[in-house]
Amino acid sequence: MGRVFSPQDGATRPSAAFGGGPEPVSRRTLAALTLAQTAAFVAFVPLLNFLLPLKAEDVDAAGKVVLLSQAALWGGVACSIANVVFGTLSDATRSGFGRRRPWIALGLVLTLAAYAVIHGAQTGMALILGVVLFQVGLNAVFGPLVALLPDLVPDRQKGLTSALLGTAYPTATLFTSLVVAILLDGPGWRFAVTGATVALLLAPLLLWVREPAAPRPTGPRRPFSLEALGSADFRIAFASRLLVQVAVVMNALYLLYYVQQSEPLTQRFGAGSVDTVFGWLLAAWTATSLLAGIIGGVWSDRTGRRKIFVVASGGLLAAGLTAMAAFPAWPGPLLGQALFGAGLGLYSTVDIALVAQILPRAEHAGRDLGLINIANVLPQIAAPALGIVIFQAEAGGSFFLTYLAAALFALVGGCVIGFVRGVA
């Protein structure tokens, strides 16, 4: 696989020091991790892509784009704090139930409570507060959950495991398109079924998986330290993920409104078929994402290379987003979302494996993954802020400039990873 850390990092490989060691993890553990990752994505993909835009429109039809952007922005602020806090707390937790799982269980409870608040919101402020609570709960799940990869999985299984974990996003997207958008009718049922699905998918991890003993500290304890940023590879991986995620969030946040406000789509399919068209776009995204993610993860393990796959994923994401901007008539959006899905599946899978290999210290995996996950969080602030500015500059609300800007972010983000030195 090539060198994992550059000599100047002065760090040990997490999987050698801890978390699975030379022994591969069992299929049962891989299945539980995959289901839990899917639960986390099912928790937010239907909300971000579909339920929240609809709720914002219900609360303020005239100002729905601005309200949606404001809710996403303040939720992103909460997310940026909660992810690091809960990841760090899980590093320091010692209990018979493990380090990570107590916080995951708490996050599940808070997430379900947030669904109730969002569903019942009648004002913009109530909706924003519900989204803030949701982000706190979701990141109480996500922060500790992502730390279980370096905790449990050795390097030689990271590509395979990441490929399995990479199916979570497209699976959640498929759930959104087929179940939430098409099969279910009415916000009450949509929120209830989504919450129940999240709880069921998390249950195997919470009930069956045994966490390893915490590693012995190799240096002074600095629970909220930014020392990981001393690694050049860590900084590059952070920058790459930040840029790519801006593109991903912009597509997820505004895709429903893109369909609603696209004259070529509404003229061809009718205004009443918006949910169906949206569902098919998500289905196309899902199918290509699953395929590209599984192939990319396994192939990157076999070749021992990660960077080339991340660079390629940035190109695919940019191509798909450009198609959304340039070809609004059918089947342009379908092709765009198919290319976007392929890029997202490839990026999500291989980037997880790459980041897991460049963590500086095993005992601070939760803290450092929480830190790098700020690169997932900041786009939830930046993308809505950019969206407000760009949308107000758009002529007729076409989202052309929005998707063109997203394509640029994706392309640059994919290329930046080429500067990582510690992973091939």
CSV table of C-alpha atoms in Angstrom, one decimal:
chain,number,residue,atom,x,y,z
A,1,MET,CA,0.0,0.0,0.0
A,2,GLY,CA,3.0,2.3,0.2
A,3,ARG,CA,4.1,4.4,3.0
A,4,VAL,CA,1.4,5.4,5.5
A,5,PHE,CA,3.1,8.3,7.2
A,6,SER,CA,5.9,10.5,6.2
A,7,PRO,CA,8.9,10.4,8.6
A,8,GLN,CA,8.4,13.9,9.8
A,9,ASP,CA,5.0,13.0,11.2
A,10,GLY,CA,6.7,10.9,13.9
A,11,ALA,CA,3.5,8.8,14.3
A,12,THR,CA,2.6,5.2,14.4
A,13,ARG,CA,0.0,3.5,12.2
A,14,PRO,CA,-3.3,3.3,14.1
A,15,SER,CA,-4.1,-0.2,13.0
A,16,ALA,CA,-0.6,-1.5,14.0
A,17,ALA,CA,-0.9,0.1,17.5
A,18,PHE,CA,-4.5,-0.5,18.0
A,19,GLY,CA,-7.9,-1.4,16.6
A,20,GLY,CA,-7.9,-4.7,14.9
A,21,GLY,CA,-4.1,-5.2,14.8
A,22,PRO,CA,-3.2,-8.0,12.3
A,23,GLU,CA,-6.5,-9.8,12.8
A,24,PRO,CA,-9.2,-9.1,10.2
A,25,VAL,CA,-12.6,-8.2,11.6
A,26,SER,CA,-15.5,-10.6,11.3
A,27,ARG,CA,-18.3,-10.4,8.7
A,28,ARG,CA,-20.8,-9.8,11.5
A,29,THR,CA,-18.8,-6.7,12.7
A,30,LEU,CA,-18.5,-5.5,9.1
A,31,ALA,CA,-22.3,-5.9,8.7
A,32,ALA,CA,-23.0,-4.0,11.9
A,33,LEU,CA,-20.7,-1.2,10.9
A,34,THR,CA,-22.2,-0.9,7.5
A,35,LEU,CA,-25.8,-0.9,8.9
A,36,ALA,CA,-24.8,1.8,11.4
A,37,GLN,CA,-23.2,3.9,8.8
A,38,THR,CA,-26.3,3.5,6.7
A,39,ALA,CA,-28.4,4.6,9.7
A,40,ALA,CA,-26.4,7.8,10.0
A,41,PHE,CA,-27.0,8.6,6.4
A,42,VAL,CA,-30.6,7.7,6.4
A,43,ALA,CA,-31.0,10.1,9.4
A,44,PHE,CA,-29.9,13.1,7.3
A,45,VAL,CA,-30.2,12.4,3.6
A,46,PRO,CA,-34.0,12.3,3.5
A,47,LEU,CA,-34.1,15.4,5.8
A,48,LEU,CA,-31.6,17.5,3.8
A,49,ASN,CA,-32.6,16.4,0.3
A,50,PHE,CA,-36.4,16.3,0.7
A,51,LEU,CA,-38.1,16.8,4.1
A,52,LEU,CA,-36.4,20.0,5.1
A,53,PRO,CA,-36.9,21.8,1.7
A,54,LEU,CA,-40.6,20.8,1.8
A,55,LYS,CA,-41.0,22.0,5.4
A,56,ALA,CA,-39.3,25.3,4.6
A,57,GLU,CA,-41.7,25.7,1.8
A,58,ASP,CA,-44.6,24.9,4.1
A,59,VAL,CA,-43.5,27.4,6.7
A,60,ASP,CA,-42.6,30.2,4.3
A,61,ALA,CA,-43.4,29.6,0.6
A,62,ALA,CA,-42.2,32.9,-0.6
A,63,GLY,CA,-38.9,32.8,1.2
A,64,LYS,CA,-38.3,29.1,1.2
A,65,VAL,CA,-34.8,29.3,-0.4
A,66,VAL,CA,-33.5,31.8,2.2
A,67,LEU,CA,-35.2,29.9,5.1
A,68,LEU,CA,-33.8,26.6,4.0
A,69,SER,CA,-30.3,28.2,3.6
A,70,GLN,CA,-30.6,29.8,7.1
A,71,ALA,CA,-31.6,26.5,8.7
A,72,ALA,CA,-28.8,24.6,7.0
A,73,LEU,CA,-26.3,27.3,7.9
A,74,TRP,CA,-27.1,27.4,11.7
A,75,GLY,CA,-27.4,23.6,11.7
A,76,GLY,CA,-23.9,23.5,10.2
A,77,VAL,CA,-22.6,25.7,13.0
A,78,ALA,CA,-24.0,23.3,15.6
A,79,CYS,CA,-22.6,20.4,13.6
A,80,SER,CA,-19.1,21.8,13.5
A,81,ILE,CA,-19.0,22.0,17.3
A,82,ALA,CA,-20.8,18.8,18.1
A,83,ASN,CA,-18.8,16.5,15.8
A,84,VAL,CA,-15.5,17.4,17.5
A,85,VAL,CA,-17.0,17.4,21.0
A,86,PHE,CA,-18.6,14.0,20.8
A,87,GLY,CA,-15.6,12.4,19.0
A,88,THR,CA,-13.3,13.7,21.8
A,89,LEU,CA,-15.7,12.7,24.6
A,90,SER,CA,-15.8,9.2,23.1
A,91,ASP,CA,-12.0,9.0,23.1
A,92,ALA,CA,-12.0,9.7,26.9
A,93,THR,CA,-15.0,7.5,27.8
A,94,ARG,CA,-14.4,4.3,29.8
A,95,SER,CA,-17.5,2.1,30.4
A,96,GLY,CA,-18.6,-1.5,30.2
A,97,PHE,CA,-20.7,-0.5,27.1
A,98,GLY,CA,-17.6,0.7,25.3
A,99,ARG,CA,-16.2,4.1,24.4
A,100,ARG,CA,-18.2,5.0,21.3
A,101,ARG,CA,-21.6,3.3,21.8
A,102,PRO,CA,-22.9,5.3,24.8
A,103,TRP,CA,-22.7,8.5,22.7
A,104,ILE,CA,-24.2,6.8,19.6
A,105,ALA,CA,-27.2,5.7,21.7
A,106,LEU,CA,-27.6,9.3,23.1
A,107,GLY,CA,-27.3,10.7,19.6
A,108,LEU,CA,-30.1,8.4,18.4
A,109,VAL,CA,-32.5,9.7,21.1
A,110,LEU,CA,-31.7,13.4,20.3
A,111,THR,CA,-32.1,12.8,16.5
A,112,LEU,CA,-35.5,11.3,17.0
A,113,ALA,CA,-36.5,14.2,19.2
A,114,ALA,CA,-35.3,16.6,16.6
A,115,TYR,CA,-37.5,15.0,14.0
A,116,ALA,CA,-40.5,15.7,16.2
A,117,VAL,CA,-39.5,19.4,16.6
A,118,ILE,CA,-38.9,19.9,12.9
A,119,HIS,CA,-42.2,18.2,11.9
A,120,GLY,CA,-44.1,20.4,14.3
A,121,ALA,CA,-42.4,23.6,13.5
A,122,GLN,CA,-44.8,26.5,12.5
A,123,THR,CA,-42.3,29.3,12.3
A,124,GLY,CA,-38.9,29.9,10.8
A,125,MET,CA,-37.2,30.1,14.2
A,126,ALA,CA,-38.8,26.8,15.4
A,127,LEU,CA,-37.5,25.1,12.2
A,128,ILE,CA,-34.0,26.5,12.7
A,129,LEU,CA,-33.9,25.3,16.3
A,130,GLY,CA,-35.1,21.9,15.2
A,131,VAL,CA,-32.3,21.6,12.7
A,132,VAL,CA,-29.8,22.7,15.3
A,133,LEU,CA,-31.0,20.0,17.7
A,134,PHE,CA,-30.9,17.5,14.8
A,135,GLN,CA,-27.3,18.3,14.0
A,136,VAL,CA,-26.3,17.9,17.7
A,137,GLY,CA,-27.9,14.5,17.8
A,138,LEU,CA,-26.7,13.3,14.4
A,139,ASN,CA,-23.1,14.2,15.3
A,140,ALA,CA,-23.3,12.5,18.6
A,141,VAL,CA,-23.8,9.4,16.4
A,142,PHE,CA,-21.4,10.3,13.6
A,143,GLY,CA,-18.4,11.5,15.6
A,144,PRO,CA,-18.0,8.3,17.6
A,145,LEU,CA,-19.1,6.1,14.7
A,146,VAL,CA,-16.4,7.1,12.3
A,147,ALA,CA,-13.8,6.5,15.0
A,148,LEU,CA,-14.8,2.8,15.0
A,149,LEU,CA,-13.1,2.3,11.6
A,150,PRO,CA,-9.5,2.8,12.8
A,151,ASP,CA,-10.5,1.3,16.2
A,152,LEU,CA,-11.5,-2.0,14.6
A,153,VAL,CA,-10.2,-2.4,11.1
A,154,PRO,CA,-6.6,-3.2,10.0
A,155,ASP,CA,-5.1,-1.4,7.0
A,156,ARG,CA,-5.5,-4.4,4.6
A,157,GLN,CA,-9.3,-4.4,5.1
A,158,LYS,CA,-9.8,-0.6,5.1
A,159,GLY,CA,-10.6,-0.5,1.3
A,160,LEU,CA,-13.1,-3.3,1.6
A,161,THR,CA,-14.7,-1.8,4.7
A,162,SER,CA,-14.8,1.7,3.2
A,163,ALA,CA,-16.4,0.2,0.1
A,164,LEU,CA,-19.1,-1.3,2.4
A,165,LEU,CA,-19.5,2.0,4.3
A,166,GLY,CA,-19.5,3.8,1.1
A,167,THR,CA,-22.8,2.1,0.2
A,168,ALA,CA,-24.5,4.1,3.0
A,169,TYR,CA,-24.9,7.3,1.2
A,170,PRO,CA,-26.4,5.8,-2.0
A,171,THR,CA,-28.6,3.4,0.0
A,172,ALA,CA,-29.9,6.4,2.0
A,173,THR,CA,-30.5,8.2,-1.3
A,174,LEU,CA,-32.4,5.2,-2.6
A,175,PHE,CA,-34.4,5.1,0.6
A,176,THR,CA,-35.2,8.8,0.1
A,177,SER,CA,-36.2,8.5,-3.6
A,178,LEU,CA,-38.3,5.2,-3.4
A,179,VAL,CA,-39.6,5.2,0.1
A,180,VAL,CA,-39.8,8.8,1.4
A,181,ALA,CA,-40.5,10.6,-1.8
A,182,ILE,CA,-42.6,8.1,-3.8
A,183,LEU,CA,-44.1,5.4,-1.6
A,184,LEU,CA,-45.0,7.5,1.5
A,185,ASP,CA,-47.4,10.4,1.5
A,186,GLY,CA,-47.6,13.1,4.1
A,187,PRO,CA,-44.9,14.5,6.4
A,188,GLY,CA,-46.0,12.6,9.5
A,189,TRP,CA,-45.5,9.2,7.9
A,190,ARG,CA,-42.2,10.3,6.2
A,191,PHE,CA,-40.7,11.4,9.5
A,192,ALA,CA,-42.0,8.4,11.5
A,193,VAL,CA,-40.7,5.8,9.0
A,194,THR,CA,-37.4,7.5,8.7
A,195,GLY,CA,-36.9,7.6,12.4
A,196,ALA,CA,-37.9,4.0,12.9
A,197,THR,CA,-35.5,2.9,10.1
A,198,VAL,CA,-32.6,4.8,11.7
A,199,ALA,CA,-33.2,3.1,15.1
A,200,LEU,CA,-33.5,-0.4,13.5
A,201,LEU,CA,-30.3,0.0,11.5
A,202,LEU,CA,-28.3,1.2,14.6
A,203,ALA,CA,-29.5,-1.7,16.8
A,204,PRO,CA,-27.0,-4.3,15.7
A,205,LEU,CA,-24.0,-2.1,16.4
A,206,LEU,CA,-25.4,-1.0,19.8
A,207,LEU,CA,-26.3,-4.6,20.8
A,208,TRP,CA,-23.7,-6.9,19.3
A,209,VAL,CA,-20.4,-5.2,18.5
A,210,ARG,CA,-17.7,-5.4,21.2
A,211,GLU,CA,-15.3,-2.5,21.2
A,212,PRO,CA,-11.6,-3.1,21.8
A,213,ALA,CA,-9.9,-1.8,25.0
A,214,ALA,CA,-8.7,1.8,24.8
A,215,PRO,CA,-5.0,2.1,23.6
A,216,ARG,CA,-2.4,3.3,26.0
A,217,PRO,CA,-1.5,7.0,25.5
A,218,THR,CA,1.8,7.6,23.6
A,219,GLY,CA,2.1,11.2,24.7
A,220,PRO,CA,0.5,13.9,26.8
A,221,ARG,CA,-3.3,14.0,26.8
A,222,ARG,CA,-4.6,17.0,24.8
A,223,PRO,CA,-8.3,16.2,24.3
A,224,PHE,CA,-9.1,19.3,22.3
A,225,SER,CA,-5.7,19.8,20.6
A,226,LEU,CA,-5.3,20.7,17.0
A,227,GLU,CA,-1.9,18.8,16.8
A,228,ALA,CA,-3.2,16.7,13.9
A,229,LEU,CA,-3.0,19.8,11.7
A,230,GLY,CA,0.8,19.6,12.1
A,231,SER,CA,0.7,16.8,9.5
A,232,ALA,CA,0.9,18.1,6.0
A,233,ASP,CA,-1.0,15.1,4.7
A,234,PHE,CA,-3.8,15.7,7.2
A,235,ARG,CA,-4.1,19.3,6.1
A,236,ILE,CA,-4.3,18.3,2.5
A,237,ALA,CA,-6.9,15.7,3.1
A,238,PHE,CA,-8.9,18.2,5.1
A,239,ALA,CA,-8.8,20.8,2.3
A,240,SER,CA,-9.8,18.2,-0.3
A,241,ARG,CA,-12.8,17.0,1.7
A,242,LEU,CA,-13.8,20.6,2.4
A,243,LEU,CA,-13.9,21.6,-1.2
A,244,VAL,CA,-15.6,18.4,-2.4
A,245,GLN,CA,-18.2,18.5,0.3
A,246,VAL,CA,-19.2,22.1,-0.6
A,247,ALA,CA,-20.1,20.7,-4.0
A,248,VAL,CA,-22.0,17.7,-2.5
A,249,VAL,CA,-24.0,19.9,-0.1
A,250,MET,CA,-25.0,22.4,-2.8
A,251,ASN,CA,-26.4,19.6,-5.0
A,252,ALA,CA,-28.2,17.9,-2.1
A,253,LEU,CA,-29.6,21.1,-0.7
A,254,TYR,CA,-31.0,22.6,-3.9
A,255,LEU,CA,-31.8,19.6,-6.1
A,256,LEU,CA,-35.5,19.6,-5.3
A,257,TYR,CA,-35.8,23.3,-6.0
A,258,TYR,CA,-33.8,22.8,-9.2
A,259,VAL,CA,-36.5,20.3,-10.3
A,260,GLN,CA,-39.4,22.5,-9.2
A,261,GLN,CA,-38.1,25.6,-11.0
A,262,SER,CA,-36.8,23.9,-14.2
A,263,GLU,CA,-39.1,24.9,-17.0
A,264,PRO,CA,-37.9,22.1,-19.4
A,265,LEU,CA,-38.7,19.5,-16.7
A,266,THR,CA,-42.1,20.9,-15.7
A,267,GLN,CA,-43.1,21.4,-19.3
A,268,ARG,CA,-42.2,17.8,-20.1
A,269,PHE,CA,-43.5,16.0,-17.1
A,270,GLY,CA,-45.9,18.5,-15.5
A,271,ALA,CA,-45.7,20.4,-12.3
A,272,GLY,CA,-47.5,17.7,-10.4
A,273,SER,CA,-44.8,15.1,-11.1
A,274,VAL,CA,-42.0,16.9,-9.3
A,275,ASP,CA,-41.6,14.4,-6.6
A,276,THR,CA,-41.4,11.5,-9.1
A,277,VAL,CA,-38.8,13.2,-11.3
A,278,PHE,CA,-36.8,14.0,-8.1
A,279,GLY,CA,-37.1,10.4,-7.1
A,280,TRP,CA,-35.7,9.1,-10.4
A,281,LEU,CA,-32.8,11.6,-10.2
A,282,LEU,CA,-31.9,10.2,-6.8
A,283,ALA,CA,-32.3,6.7,-8.0
A,284,ALA,CA,-29.8,7.4,-10.9
A,285,TRP,CA,-27.4,8.9,-8.4
A,286,THR,CA,-27.8,5.9,-6.1
A,287,ALA,CA,-27.2,3.2,-8.7
A,288,THR,CA,-24.0,4.7,-10.0
A,289,SER,CA,-22.8,5.6,-6.5
A,290,LEU,CA,-23.2,2.0,-5.3
A,291,LEU,CA,-21.4,0.6,-8.3
A,292,ALA,CA,-18.5,3.0,-8.3
A,293,GLY,CA,-18.1,2.9,-4.6
A,294,ILE,CA,-17.8,-0.9,-4.3
A,295,ILE,CA,-15.5,-1.2,-7.4
A,296,GLY,CA,-13.3,1.7,-6.3
A,297,GLY,CA,-12.9,0.5,-2.7
A,298,VAL,CA,-12.0,-3.1,-3.6
A,299,TRP,CA,-9.7,-2.0,-6.5
A,300,SER,CA,-7.9,0.5,-4.3
A,301,ASP,CA,-7.1,-2.3,-1.8
A,302,ARG,CA,-5.8,-4.5,-4.6
A,303,THR,CA,-3.6,-1.8,-6.2
A,304,GLY,CA,-2.5,-0.3,-2.9
A,305,ARG,CA,-3.4,3.1,-4.4
A,306,ARG,CA,-5.9,5.7,-3.1
A,307,LYS,CA,-5.0,9.1,-4.6
A,308,ILE,CA,-5.8,8.4,-8.2
A,309,PHE,CA,-9.3,7.3,-7.3
A,310,VAL,CA,-10.0,10.5,-5.4
A,311,VAL,CA,-8.7,12.6,-8.3
A,312,ALA,CA,-10.9,10.7,-10.7
A,313,SER,CA,-13.9,11.1,-8.4
A,314,GLY,CA,-13.5,14.9,-8.5
A,315,GLY,CA,-13.6,14.8,-12.3
A,316,LEU,CA,-16.8,12.8,-12.3
A,317,LEU,CA,-18.5,15.0,-9.7
A,318,ALA,CA,-17.5,18.1,-11.7
A,319,ALA,CA,-18.8,16.6,-15.0
A,320,GLY,CA,-22.1,15.7,-13.4
A,321,LEU,CA,-22.6,19.1,-11.9
A,322,THR,CA,-21.7,20.8,-15.1
A,323,ALA,CA,-24.3,18.7,-17.0
A,324,MET,CA,-26.9,19.9,-14.4
A,325,ALA,CA,-26.0,23.5,-15.2
A,326,ALA,CA,-25.6,23.3,-19.0
A,327,PHE,CA,-28.3,20.8,-20.0
A,328,PRO,CA,-31.5,21.4,-18.0
A,329,ALA,CA,-33.7,19.6,-20.6
A,330,TRP,CA,-34.3,15.9,-20.1
A,331,PRO,CA,-32.2,13.7,-20.0
A,332,GLY,CA,-29.5,16.2,-19.1
A,333,PRO,CA,-30.3,16.2,-15.3
A,334,LEU,CA,-30.5,12.4,-15.3
A,335,LEU,CA,-27.1,12.1,-16.9
A,336,GLY,CA,-25.8,14.7,-14.5
A,337,GLN,CA,-27.0,12.9,-11.4
A,338,ALA,CA,-25.7,9.6,-12.7
A,339,LEU,CA,-22.2,11.1,-13.2
A,340,PHE,CA,-22.4,12.9,-9.9
A,341,GLY,CA,-23.4,9.7,-8.1
A,342,ALA,CA,-20.4,7.8,-9.6
A,343,GLY,CA,-18.1,10.5,-8.5
A,344,LEU,CA,-19.6,10.6,-5.0
A,345,GLY,CA,-19.5,6.9,-4.5
A,346,LEU,CA,-15.9,6.7,-5.6
A,347,TYR,CA,-14.9,9.6,-3.5
A,348,SER,CA,-16.7,8.6,-0.3
A,349,THR,CA,-15.3,5.1,-0.4
A,350,VAL,CA,-11.7,5.8,-1.1
A,351,ASP,CA,-11.4,9.0,0.9
A,352,ILE,CA,-12.6,7.2,4.0
A,353,ALA,CA,-9.8,4.6,3.6
A,354,LEU,CA,-7.2,7.3,2.8
A,355,VAL,CA,-8.0,9.4,5.9
A,356,ALA,CA,-8.0,6.3,8.2
A,357,GLN,CA,-4.4,5.7,7.1
A,358,ILE,CA,-3.1,9.1,7.8
A,359,LEU,CA,-4.4,9.6,11.4
A,360,PRO,CA,-1.4,10.7,13.5
A,361,ARG,CA,-2.2,8.9,16.8
A,362,ALA,CA,-4.4,5.9,17.5
A,363,GLU,CA,-5.6,7.0,21.0
A,364,HIS,CA,-6.9,10.2,19.6
A,365,ALA,CA,-8.7,8.7,16.6
A,366,GLY,CA,-12.1,10.1,17.6
A,367,ARG,CA,-10.7,13.6,18.2
A,368,ASP,CA,-8.8,13.7,15.0
A,369,LEU,CA,-11.6,12.2,12.9
A,370,GLY,CA,-13.9,14.7,14.5
A,371,LEU,CA,-11.4,17.4,13.4
A,372,ILE,CA,-11.2,16.2,9.8
A,373,ASN,CA,-15.0,15.8,9.8
A,374,ILE,CA,-15.2,19.6,10.3
A,375,ALA,CA,-14.4,19.5,6.5
A,376,ASN,CA,-17.8,17.8,6.2
A,377,VAL,CA,-19.4,20.3,8.5
A,378,LEU,CA,-18.1,23.7,7.2
A,379,PRO,CA,-19.7,23.1,3.8
A,380,GLN,CA,-23.0,22.9,5.6
A,381,ILE,CA,-22.3,26.5,6.5
A,382,ALA,CA,-20.5,27.6,3.4
A,383,ALA,CA,-22.8,26.0,0.8
A,384,PRO,CA,-26.0,27.7,2.1
A,385,ALA,CA,-24.2,31.0,2.5
A,386,LEU,CA,-23.0,30.7,-1.1
A,387,GLY,CA,-26.4,29.6,-2.1
A,388,ILE,CA,-28.1,32.7,-0.8
A,389,VAL,CA,-25.6,35.0,-2.7
A,390,ILE,CA,-25.6,33.0,-5.9
A,391,PHE,CA,-29.4,32.4,-6.0
A,392,GLN,CA,-30.1,36.1,-5.6
A,393,ALA,CA,-27.7,36.8,-8.5
A,394,GLU,CA,-29.4,34.1,-10.7
A,395,ALA,CA,-31.7,35.3,-13.5
A,396,GLY,CA,-35.0,33.6,-13.0
A,397,GLY,CA,-33.8,31.2,-10.3
A,398,SER,CA,-32.4,28.7,-12.8
A,399,PHE,CA,-29.6,27.4,-10.5
A,400,PHE,CA,-27.1,27.6,-13.4
A,401,LEU,CA,-24.5,29.5,-11.5
A,402,THR,CA,-25.1,27.4,-8.4
A,403,TYR,CA,-24.3,24.1,-10.2
A,404,LEU,CA,-21.4,25.7,-12.1
A,405,ALA,CA,-19.8,26.9,-8.9
A,406,ALA,CA,-20.3,23.4,-7.3
A,407,ALA,CA,-18.5,21.8,-10.3
A,408,LEU,CA,-15.5,24.0,-9.7
A,409,PHE,CA,-15.3,23.1,-6.0
A,410,ALA,CA,-15.5,19.4,-6.9
A,411,LEU,CA,-12.8,19.5,-9.5
A,412,VAL,CA,-10.3,21.4,-7.4
A,413,GLY,CA,-11.1,19.3,-4.3
A,414,GLY,CA,-10.4,16.1,-6.2
A,415,CYS,CA,-7.1,17.4,-7.6
A,416,VAL,CA,-5.8,18.7,-4.3
A,417,ILE,CA,-5.4,15.1,-2.9
A,418,GLY,CA,-2.6,14.5,-5.3
A,419,PHE,CA,-0.3,16.4,-3.0
A,420,VAL,CA,-0.6,13.8,-0.2
A,421,ARG,CA,2.8,12.1,0.3
A,422,GLY,CA,2.1,9.4,2.9
A,423,VAL,CA,-0.3,7.3,0.9
A,424,ALA,CA,0.1,6.1,-2.7
